[in-house]
């Protein structure tokens, strides 16, 4: 900053008047103050942005924790129901263990798939292939799969995965997969006019089958999962093979639109 000696008649250098020196000094001060004002405004703006970001981050974290808590409770409730129902009318410890393990593994695979998409949604085809993978033959597939791409919500992912696990398990024990040449035709279509999805599981080249004498937990689970999605479930025990049909509104499968 320019220093001025007021005790002398001339400003430093002797070529400028004090008025000129003061004017120059005022210009310098104004520039400094203007810059300070800009810096202050910038800092306040940044502080406001940071505060807003922190507030948004805190709200998001709270929402995520609440959602996680909700889903953990639902998962534990589902697991508890699986264990309780699997042990009801149990035919032996080994049988119960296999049933429980299979259903919990199916639940785990569904969660793995949802984790890959951050619990938002998943493609129905990916859900189907993930659910049947453990029951298929890599060298010669037992499944014929077809259907359009469609995104389904997390609840539908779990319901479809659990249903397919039950169907695969039953096919392995009593149906098409209990014989070497047995196979399954699994396909789905979307009716745009009625806004519904139709999914069909048809077993072929399996043994002759008869309707069960009583409804098992697996059958009840399949029907319950269908009702959870406001869908209609039809089970047909024909001699030529078992058929499962699932008819559900697209609205029950759709991914929620962010507000």
Tab-separated table of C-alpha atoms in Angstrom:
chain	number	residue	atom	x	y	z
A	1	UNK	CA	0.000	0.000	0.000
A	2	UNK	CA	1.228	3.550	-0.806
A	3	UNK	CA	2.497	5.388	2.307
A	4	UNK	CA	1.990	9.181	2.502
A	5	UNK	CA	3.963	11.484	4.785
A	6	UNK	CA	1.525	14.319	5.708
A	7	UNK	CA	4.193	16.237	7.638
A	8	UNK	CA	5.938	17.219	4.469
A	9	UNK	CA	4.778	19.433	1.633
A	10	UNK	CA	5.263	16.906	-1.132
A	11	UNK	CA	4.159	13.363	-1.487
A	12	UNK	CA	6.890	10.778	-1.931
A	13	UNK	CA	8.711	11.298	-5.218
A	14	UNK	CA	7.732	15.000	-5.292
A	15	UNK	CA	5.898	14.833	-8.623
A	16	UNK	CA	2.296	14.191	-7.465
A	17	UNK	CA	-0.008	16.200	-5.273
A	18	UNK	CA	-1.462	14.779	-2.092
A	19	UNK	CA	-4.883	14.786	-3.805
A	20	UNK	CA	-3.565	12.543	-6.573
A	21	UNK	CA	-1.940	10.242	-4.062
A	22	UNK	CA	-5.123	10.024	-1.974
A	23	UNK	CA	-7.205	9.418	-5.089
A	24	UNK	CA	-4.914	6.565	-6.078
A	25	UNK	CA	-5.112	5.216	-2.551
A	26	UNK	CA	-8.916	5.367	-2.622
A	27	UNK	CA	-9.002	3.484	-5.905
A	28	UNK	CA	-6.769	0.816	-4.397
A	29	UNK	CA	-8.992	0.555	-1.325
A	30	UNK	CA	-12.133	0.324	-3.426
A	31	UNK	CA	-10.606	-2.485	-5.460
A	32	UNK	CA	-9.606	-4.337	-2.305
A	33	UNK	CA	-13.065	-3.870	-0.771
A	34	UNK	CA	-14.755	-4.968	-3.979
A	35	UNK	CA	-12.604	-8.093	-4.096
A	36	UNK	CA	-13.328	-8.742	-0.430
A	37	UNK	CA	-17.053	-8.392	-1.127
A	38	UNK	CA	-16.802	-10.857	-4.006
A	39	UNK	CA	-14.826	-13.317	-1.884
A	40	UNK	CA	-17.301	-12.960	0.970
A	41	UNK	CA	-20.278	-13.531	-1.322
A	42	UNK	CA	-18.563	-16.542	-2.823
A	43	UNK	CA	-17.804	-17.969	0.613
A	44	UNK	CA	-21.375	-17.407	1.780
A	45	UNK	CA	-22.720	-19.003	-1.385
A	46	UNK	CA	-20.426	-21.975	-0.955
A	47	UNK	CA	-21.409	-22.262	2.692
A	48	UNK	CA	-25.054	-22.224	1.669
A	49	UNK	CA	-24.457	-24.910	-0.948
A	50	UNK	CA	-22.497	-27.046	1.512
A	51	UNK	CA	-25.247	-26.687	4.107
A	52	UNK	CA	-27.877	-27.631	1.519
A	53	UNK	CA	-25.820	-30.617	0.408
A	54	UNK	CA	-25.357	-31.728	4.004
A	55	UNK	CA	-29.088	-31.411	4.628
A	56	UNK	CA	-29.881	-33.406	1.492
A	57	UNK	CA	-27.271	-36.017	2.396
A	58	UNK	CA	-28.657	-36.341	5.928
A	59	UNK	CA	-32.197	-36.780	4.612
A	60	UNK	CA	-31.035	-39.383	2.093
A	61	UNK	CA	-29.091	-41.283	4.739
A	62	UNK	CA	-32.114	-41.275	7.050
A	63	UNK	CA	-34.341	-42.507	4.235
A	64	UNK	CA	-31.882	-45.273	3.351
A	65	UNK	CA	-31.637	-46.412	6.973
A	66	UNK	CA	-35.419	-46.479	7.308
A	67	UNK	CA	-35.727	-48.445	4.067
A	68	UNK	CA	-32.978	-50.847	5.147
A	69	UNK	CA	-34.696	-51.362	8.502
A	70	UNK	CA	-38.002	-52.039	6.743
A	71	UNK	CA	-36.482	-54.540	4.342
A	72	UNK	CA	-34.476	-56.354	7.008
A	73	UNK	CA	-37.655	-56.758	9.063
A	74	UNK	CA	-39.510	-58.083	6.013
A	75	UNK	CA	-36.674	-60.454	5.171
A	76	UNK	CA	-36.513	-61.797	8.719
A	77	UNK	CA	-40.293	-62.213	8.764
A	78	UNK	CA	-40.136	-64.106	5.470
A	79	UNK	CA	-37.291	-66.299	6.719
A	80	UNK	CA	-39.161	-66.991	9.959
A	81	UNK	CA	-42.291	-68.000	8.033
A	82	UNK	CA	-40.245	-70.242	5.746
A	83	UNK	CA	-38.671	-72.059	8.687
A	84	UNK	CA	-41.925	-72.376	10.638
A	85	UNK	CA	-43.955	-73.655	7.690
A	86	UNK	CA	-41.192	-75.979	6.488
A	87	UNK	CA	-41.064	-77.629	9.914
A	88	UNK	CA	-44.833	-78.061	10.072
A	89	UNK	CA	-45.827	-81.655	9.310
A	90	UNK	CA	-42.140	-82.367	8.830
A	91	UNK	CA	-41.252	-85.766	7.357
A	92	UNK	CA	-37.785	-85.823	8.860
A	93	UNK	CA	-34.902	-83.613	9.854
A	94	UNK	CA	-33.080	-84.048	6.548
A	95	UNK	CA	-36.198	-83.217	4.556
A	96	UNK	CA	-36.830	-80.096	6.635
A	97	UNK	CA	-33.202	-78.997	6.340
A	98	UNK	CA	-33.245	-79.304	2.550
A	99	UNK	CA	-36.523	-77.416	2.266
A	100	UNK	CA	-35.378	-74.595	4.529
A	101	UNK	CA	-31.960	-74.286	2.890
A	102	UNK	CA	-33.433	-74.235	-0.611
A	103	UNK	CA	-35.929	-71.509	0.208
A	104	UNK	CA	-33.451	-69.355	2.087
A	105	UNK	CA	-30.928	-69.692	-0.745
A	106	UNK	CA	-33.607	-68.595	-3.209
A	107	UNK	CA	-34.324	-65.593	-1.013
A	108	UNK	CA	-30.597	-64.834	-0.873
A	109	UNK	CA	-30.204	-65.023	-4.657
A	110	UNK	CA	-33.089	-62.608	-5.094
A	111	UNK	CA	-31.418	-60.195	-2.680
A	112	UNK	CA	-28.102	-60.525	-4.534
A	113	UNK	CA	-29.811	-59.580	-7.771
A	114	UNK	CA	-31.492	-56.587	-6.151
A	115	UNK	CA	-28.227	-55.471	-4.592
A	116	UNK	CA	-26.696	-55.244	-8.066
A	117	UNK	CA	-29.399	-52.738	-8.987
A	118	UNK	CA	-29.331	-50.921	-5.619
A	119	UNK	CA	-32.696	-52.405	-4.667
A	120	UNK	CA	-34.414	-50.368	-7.340
A	121	UNK	CA	-35.655	-52.934	-9.874
A	122	UNK	CA	-34.474	-55.815	-12.022
A	123	UNK	CA	-35.154	-57.318	-15.418
A	124	UNK	CA	-37.624	-60.213	-15.286
A	125	UNK	CA	-35.435	-62.308	-17.581
A	126	UNK	CA	-32.461	-61.859	-15.252
A	127	UNK	CA	-34.623	-62.837	-12.263
A	128	UNK	CA	-35.802	-65.986	-14.041
A	129	UNK	CA	-32.311	-67.084	-15.072
A	130	UNK	CA	-30.891	-66.422	-11.624
A	131	UNK	CA	-33.666	-68.429	-9.946
A	132	UNK	CA	-33.363	-71.511	-12.179
A	133	UNK	CA	-29.572	-71.562	-12.528
A	134	UNK	CA	-28.996	-74.038	-9.688
A	135	UNK	CA	-31.463	-76.515	-11.240
A	136	UNK	CA	-30.314	-76.289	-14.855
A	137	UNK	CA	-27.753	-78.310	-16.789
A	138	UNK	CA	-25.046	-76.110	-18.295
A	139	UNK	CA	-24.206	-78.665	-20.972
A	140	UNK	CA	-27.796	-79.280	-22.042
A	141	UNK	CA	-30.344	-76.831	-20.699
A	142	UNK	CA	-33.592	-78.204	-19.332
A	143	UNK	CA	-35.363	-74.908	-19.927
A	144	UNK	CA	-36.821	-73.159	-22.938
A	145	UNK	CA	-37.205	-69.505	-21.923
A	146	UNK	CA	-38.799	-66.636	-23.825
A	147	UNK	CA	-40.391	-63.307	-23.021
A	148	UNK	CA	-40.050	-59.557	-23.533
A	149	UNK	CA	-37.821	-57.298	-21.458
A	150	UNK	CA	-39.686	-55.865	-18.494
A	151	UNK	CA	-38.443	-54.198	-15.319
A	152	UNK	CA	-40.079	-55.319	-12.084
A	153	UNK	CA	-39.929	-53.876	-8.578
A	154	UNK	CA	-38.129	-55.397	-5.594
A	155	UNK	CA	-41.248	-57.043	-4.152
A	156	UNK	CA	-41.981	-58.727	-7.472
A	157	UNK	CA	-38.355	-59.872	-7.782
A	158	UNK	CA	-38.548	-61.745	-4.471
A	159	UNK	CA	-41.997	-63.196	-5.240
A	160	UNK	CA	-40.968	-64.463	-8.691
A	161	UNK	CA	-37.649	-65.873	-7.442
A	162	UNK	CA	-39.288	-67.712	-4.535
A	163	UNK	CA	-42.045	-69.065	-6.797
A	164	UNK	CA	-39.587	-70.387	-9.372
A	165	UNK	CA	-37.552	-72.042	-6.626
A	166	UNK	CA	-40.664	-73.929	-5.478
A	167	UNK	CA	-41.530	-74.932	-9.043
A	168	UNK	CA	-37.978	-76.142	-9.700
A	169	UNK	CA	-37.888	-78.077	-6.424
A	170	UNK	CA	-41.214	-79.787	-7.141
A	171	UNK	CA	-40.126	-80.594	-10.700
A	172	UNK	CA	-36.941	-82.178	-9.330
A	173	UNK	CA	-38.813	-84.307	-6.795
A	174	UNK	CA	-41.972	-85.285	-8.640
A	175	UNK	CA	-42.109	-83.708	-12.074
A	176	UNK	CA	-40.180	-83.242	-15.293
A	177	UNK	CA	-36.729	-83.021	-13.716
A	178	UNK	CA	-37.160	-86.367	-11.961
A	179	UNK	CA	-36.485	-88.124	-15.297
A	180	UNK	CA	-33.520	-87.622	-17.668
A	181	UNK	CA	-35.456	-86.192	-20.645
A	182	UNK	CA	-37.809	-83.937	-18.731
A	183	UNK	CA	-37.825	-80.227	-19.546
A	184	UNK	CA	-39.724	-77.005	-18.873
A	185	UNK	CA	-41.133	-74.392	-21.221
A	186	UNK	CA	-41.094	-71.057	-19.373
A	187	UNK	CA	-42.396	-67.998	-21.153
A	188	UNK	CA	-44.217	-64.750	-20.484
A	189	UNK	CA	-46.116	-62.225	-22.554
A	190	UNK	CA	-47.474	-58.734	-21.954
A	191	UNK	CA	-51.017	-57.832	-22.976
A	192	UNK	CA	-50.883	-54.103	-23.643
A	193	UNK	CA	-54.654	-53.867	-23.991
A	194	UNK	CA	-55.401	-55.267	-20.519
A	195	UNK	CA	-52.063	-54.134	-19.035
A	196	UNK	CA	-51.341	-57.574	-17.612
A	197	UNK	CA	-48.444	-60.002	-17.682
A	198	UNK	CA	-49.033	-63.703	-18.338
A	199	UNK	CA	-46.329	-66.141	-17.225
A	200	UNK	CA	-46.570	-69.874	-17.900
A	201	UNK	CA	-44.457	-72.789	-16.642
A	202	UNK	CA	-45.154	-76.017	-18.564
A	203	UNK	CA	-43.430	-79.316	-17.756
A	204	UNK	CA	-42.851	-81.730	-20.644
A	205	UNK	CA	-41.612	-85.299	-21.132
A	206	UNK	CA	-41.892	-86.014	-17.430
A	207	UNK	CA	-43.592	-88.857	-15.579
A	208	UNK	CA	-47.345	-89.251	-15.369
A	209	UNK	CA	-48.559	-87.135	-12.509
A	210	UNK	CA	-51.642	-86.942	-10.335
A	211	UNK	CA	-53.012	-84.080	-8.247
A	212	UNK	CA	-51.593	-84.142	-4.711
A	213	UNK	CA	-53.812	-85.506	-1.954
A	214	UNK	CA	-53.322	-82.308	0.051
A	215	UNK	CA	-51.912	-78.846	-0.487
A	216	UNK	CA	-48.283	-78.665	0.618
A	217	UNK	CA	-46.543	-75.624	2.051
A	218	UNK	CA	-44.832	-75.148	-1.306
A	219	UNK	CA	-48.202	-74.932	-3.049
A	220	UNK	CA	-49.537	-72.526	-0.430
A	221	UNK	CA	-46.397	-70.408	-0.779
A	222	UNK	CA	-46.782	-70.202	-4.558
A	223	UNK	CA	-50.406	-69.123	-4.224
A	224	UNK	CA	-49.615	-66.619	-1.463
A	225	UNK	CA	-46.791	-65.026	-3.449
A	226	UNK	CA	-49.149	-64.602	-6.384
A	227	UNK	CA	-51.806	-62.949	-4.239
A	228	UNK	CA	-49.225	-60.557	-2.795
A	229	UNK	CA	-48.870	-59.120	-6.293
A	230	UNK	CA	-52.653	-59.064	-6.794
A	231	UNK	CA	-52.279	-61.798	-9.379
A	232	UNK	CA	-54.154	-64.980	-10.247
A	233	UNK	CA	-52.423	-68.344	-9.892
A	234	UNK	CA	-53.605	-71.497	-11.646
A	235	UNK	CA	-52.039	-74.917	-11.027
A	236	UNK	CA	-52.958	-77.719	-13.450
A	237	UNK	CA	-51.972	-81.325	-12.739
A	238	UNK	CA	-52.453	-82.986	-16.113
A	239	UNK	CA	-51.125	-86.473	-16.801
A	240	UNK	CA	-48.893	-85.138	-19.553
A	241	UNK	CA	-47.288	-82.633	-17.188
A	242	UNK	CA	-47.770	-79.957	-14.563
A	243	UNK	CA	-48.583	-76.380	-15.609
A	244	UNK	CA	-48.359	-73.163	-13.596
A	245	UNK	CA	-50.018	-70.011	-14.897
A	246	UNK	CA	-49.591	-66.588	-13.384
A	247	UNK	CA	-51.652	-63.617	-14.513
A	248	UNK	CA	-50.791	-60.278	-12.858
A	249	UNK	CA	-51.458	-56.556	-13.432
A	250	UNK	CA	-48.443	-54.661	-14.731
A	251	UNK	CA	-49.138	-52.035	-12.080
A	252	UNK	CA	-48.212	-54.595	-9.398
A	253	UNK	CA	-44.834	-55.153	-11.049
A	254	UNK	CA	-44.003	-51.631	-12.106
A	255	UNK	CA	-41.115	-49.626	-10.721
A	256	UNK	CA	-42.297	-46.598	-8.691
A	257	UNK	CA	-41.633	-43.241	-10.328
A	258	UNK	CA	-39.588	-40.884	-8.102
A	259	UNK	CA	-41.614	-37.966	-6.746
